PDB file of C-alpha atoms in Angstrom:
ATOM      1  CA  UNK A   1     -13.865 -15.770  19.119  1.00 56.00           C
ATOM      2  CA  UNK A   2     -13.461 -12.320  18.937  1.00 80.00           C
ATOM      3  CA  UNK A   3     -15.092  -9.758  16.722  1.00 88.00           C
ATOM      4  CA  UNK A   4     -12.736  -7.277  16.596  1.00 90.00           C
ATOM      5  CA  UNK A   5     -10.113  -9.532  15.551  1.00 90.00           C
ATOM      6  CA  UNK A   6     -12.266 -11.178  12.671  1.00 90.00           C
ATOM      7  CA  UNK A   7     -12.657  -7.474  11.844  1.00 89.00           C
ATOM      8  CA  UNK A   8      -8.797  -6.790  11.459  1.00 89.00           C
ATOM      9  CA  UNK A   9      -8.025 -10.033  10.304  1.00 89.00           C
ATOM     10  CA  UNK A  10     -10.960  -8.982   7.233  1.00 89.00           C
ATOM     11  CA  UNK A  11      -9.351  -5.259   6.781  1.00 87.00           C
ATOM     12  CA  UNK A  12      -5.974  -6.880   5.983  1.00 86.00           C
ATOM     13  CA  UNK A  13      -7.711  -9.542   3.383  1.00 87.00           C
ATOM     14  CA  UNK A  14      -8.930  -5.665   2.175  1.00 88.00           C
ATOM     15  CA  UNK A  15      -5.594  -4.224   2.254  1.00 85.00           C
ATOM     16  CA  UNK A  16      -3.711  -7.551   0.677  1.00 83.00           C
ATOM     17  CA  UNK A  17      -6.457  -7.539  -1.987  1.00 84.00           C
ATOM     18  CA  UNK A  18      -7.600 -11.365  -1.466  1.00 86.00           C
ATOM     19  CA  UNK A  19     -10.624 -11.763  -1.451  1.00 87.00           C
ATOM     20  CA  UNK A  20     -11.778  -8.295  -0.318  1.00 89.00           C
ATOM     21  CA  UNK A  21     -15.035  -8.490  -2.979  1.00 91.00           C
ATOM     22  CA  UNK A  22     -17.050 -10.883  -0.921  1.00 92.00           C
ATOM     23  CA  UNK A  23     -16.092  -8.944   2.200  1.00 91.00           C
ATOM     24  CA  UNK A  24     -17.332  -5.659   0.587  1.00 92.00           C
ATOM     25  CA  UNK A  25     -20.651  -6.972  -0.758  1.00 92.00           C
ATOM     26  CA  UNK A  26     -21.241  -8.716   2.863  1.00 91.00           C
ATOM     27  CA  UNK A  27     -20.663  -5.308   4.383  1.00 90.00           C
ATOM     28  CA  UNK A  28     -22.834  -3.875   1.608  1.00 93.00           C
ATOM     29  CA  UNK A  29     -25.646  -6.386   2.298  1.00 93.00           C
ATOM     30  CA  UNK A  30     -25.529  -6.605   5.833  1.00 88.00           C
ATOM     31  CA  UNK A  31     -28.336  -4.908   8.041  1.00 87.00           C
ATOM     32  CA  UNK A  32     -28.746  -5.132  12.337  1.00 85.00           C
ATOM     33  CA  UNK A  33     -27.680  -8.350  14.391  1.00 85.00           C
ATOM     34  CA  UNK A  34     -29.955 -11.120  13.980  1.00 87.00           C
ATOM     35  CA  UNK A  35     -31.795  -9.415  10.589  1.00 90.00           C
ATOM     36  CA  UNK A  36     -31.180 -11.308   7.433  1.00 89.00           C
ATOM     37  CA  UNK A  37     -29.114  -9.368   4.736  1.00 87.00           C
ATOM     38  CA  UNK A  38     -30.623  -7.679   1.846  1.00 90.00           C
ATOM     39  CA  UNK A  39     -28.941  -6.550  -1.115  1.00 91.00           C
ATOM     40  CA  UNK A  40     -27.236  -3.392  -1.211  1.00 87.00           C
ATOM     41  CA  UNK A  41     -28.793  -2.069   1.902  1.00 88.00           C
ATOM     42  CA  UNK A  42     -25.798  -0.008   3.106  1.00 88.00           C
ATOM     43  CA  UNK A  43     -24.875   1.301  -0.659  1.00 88.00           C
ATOM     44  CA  UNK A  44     -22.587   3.748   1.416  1.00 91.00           C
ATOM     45  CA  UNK A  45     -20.014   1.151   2.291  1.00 91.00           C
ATOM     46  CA  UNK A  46     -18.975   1.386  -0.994  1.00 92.00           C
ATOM     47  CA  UNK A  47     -17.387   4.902  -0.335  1.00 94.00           C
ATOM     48  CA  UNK A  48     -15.674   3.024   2.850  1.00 92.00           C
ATOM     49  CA  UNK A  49     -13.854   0.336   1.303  1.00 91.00           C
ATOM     50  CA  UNK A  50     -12.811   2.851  -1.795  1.00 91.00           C
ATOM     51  CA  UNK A  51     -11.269   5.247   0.692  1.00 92.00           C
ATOM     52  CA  UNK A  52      -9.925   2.377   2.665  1.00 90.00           C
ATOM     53  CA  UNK A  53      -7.863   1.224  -0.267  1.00 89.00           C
ATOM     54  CA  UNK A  54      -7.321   4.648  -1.696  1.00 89.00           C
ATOM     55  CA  UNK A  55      -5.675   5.285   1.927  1.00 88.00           C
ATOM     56  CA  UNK A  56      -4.295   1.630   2.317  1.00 83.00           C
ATOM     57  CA  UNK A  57      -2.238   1.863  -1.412  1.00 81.00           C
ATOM     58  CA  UNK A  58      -0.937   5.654  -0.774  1.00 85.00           C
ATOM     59  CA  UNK A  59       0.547   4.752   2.418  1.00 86.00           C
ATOM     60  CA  UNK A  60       1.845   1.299   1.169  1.00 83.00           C
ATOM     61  CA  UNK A  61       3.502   3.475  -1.674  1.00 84.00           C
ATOM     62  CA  UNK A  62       4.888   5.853   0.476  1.00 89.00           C
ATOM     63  CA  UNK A  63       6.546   3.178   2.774  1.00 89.00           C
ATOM     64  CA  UNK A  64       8.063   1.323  -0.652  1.00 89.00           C
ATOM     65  CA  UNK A  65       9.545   4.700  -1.841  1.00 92.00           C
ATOM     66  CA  UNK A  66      10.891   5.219   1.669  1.00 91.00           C
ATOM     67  CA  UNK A  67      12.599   1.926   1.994  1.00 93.00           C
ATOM     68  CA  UNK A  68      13.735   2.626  -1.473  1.00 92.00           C
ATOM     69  CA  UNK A  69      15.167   6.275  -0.656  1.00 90.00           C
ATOM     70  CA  UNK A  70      16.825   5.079   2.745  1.00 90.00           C
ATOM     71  CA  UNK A  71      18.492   2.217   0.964  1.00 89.00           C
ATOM     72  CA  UNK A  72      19.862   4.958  -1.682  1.00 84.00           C
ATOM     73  CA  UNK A  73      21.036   6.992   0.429  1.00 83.00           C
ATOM     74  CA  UNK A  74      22.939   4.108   3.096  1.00 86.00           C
ATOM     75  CA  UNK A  75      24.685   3.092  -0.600  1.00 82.00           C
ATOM     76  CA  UNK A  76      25.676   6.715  -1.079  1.00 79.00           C
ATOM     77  CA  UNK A  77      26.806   7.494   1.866  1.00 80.00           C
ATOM     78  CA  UNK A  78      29.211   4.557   1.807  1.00 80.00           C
ATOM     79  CA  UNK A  79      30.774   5.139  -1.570  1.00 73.00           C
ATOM     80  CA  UNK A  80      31.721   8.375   0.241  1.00 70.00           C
ATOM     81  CA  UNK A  81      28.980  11.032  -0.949  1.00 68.00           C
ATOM     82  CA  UNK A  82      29.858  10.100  -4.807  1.00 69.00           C
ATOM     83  CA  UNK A  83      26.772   9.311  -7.140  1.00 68.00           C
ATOM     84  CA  UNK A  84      29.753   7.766  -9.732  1.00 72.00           C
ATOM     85  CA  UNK A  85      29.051   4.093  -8.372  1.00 73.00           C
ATOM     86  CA  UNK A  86      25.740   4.070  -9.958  1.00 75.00           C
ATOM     87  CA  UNK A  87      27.212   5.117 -13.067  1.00 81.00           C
ATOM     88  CA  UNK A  88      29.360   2.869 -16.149  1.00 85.00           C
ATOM     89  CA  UNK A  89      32.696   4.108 -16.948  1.00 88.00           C
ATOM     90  CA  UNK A  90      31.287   5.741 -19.965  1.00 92.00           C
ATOM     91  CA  UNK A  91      28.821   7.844 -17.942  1.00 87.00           C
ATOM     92  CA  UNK A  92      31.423   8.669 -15.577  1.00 84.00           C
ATOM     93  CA  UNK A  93      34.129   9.939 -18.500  1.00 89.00           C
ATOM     94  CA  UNK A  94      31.561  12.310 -19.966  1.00 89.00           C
ATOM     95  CA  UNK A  95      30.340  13.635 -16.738  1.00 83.00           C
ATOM     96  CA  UNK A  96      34.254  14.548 -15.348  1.00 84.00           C
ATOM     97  CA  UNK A  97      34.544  16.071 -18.920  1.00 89.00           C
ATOM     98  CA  UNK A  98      31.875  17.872 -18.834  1.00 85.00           C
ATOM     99  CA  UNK A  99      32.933  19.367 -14.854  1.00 75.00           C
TER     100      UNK A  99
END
């Protein structure tokens, strides 16, 4: 099997939040290839897997408000450039009132 592929397939557990505690303390604990791991002997993969998720949820937010926009704007564009579909019929008497 391949090792790269166990490592993407563990950075997406990361990202999707399951499970991503055992995979940080085994990152924390581990040491060289064929050396039993101790605990907390790379303290600094801590900072790692913070800024990976820090990273990982600012991007996934960014894509979510994206989508979000894009769809607003398709929905806009059809109604003709008029923001009155989003609005009730009492919203959209007191705004041509107040024109």
């Amino acid at each position: 099997t391949s090792t790269r592929g166990k490592a993407y397939l563990c950075l997406f557990q990361v990202a999707t939040f399951k499970g991503w505690i055992q995979i940080m303390n085994d990152a924390i604990d581990s040491r060289e290839v064929g050396k039993q791991p101790i605990r907390e002997t790379n303290i600094y993969m801590y900072l790692y897997f913070v800024f990976f998720i820090i990273s990982g949820s600012f991007f996934t937010l960014n894509l979510f408000i994206g989508v979000i926009i894009d769809n607003f704007n398709e929905q806009k564009k059809k109604a003709g450039g008029s923001l009155e579909m989003f609005m009730t019929e009492d919203q959209k008497k007191y705004y041509n009132a107040s024109k």
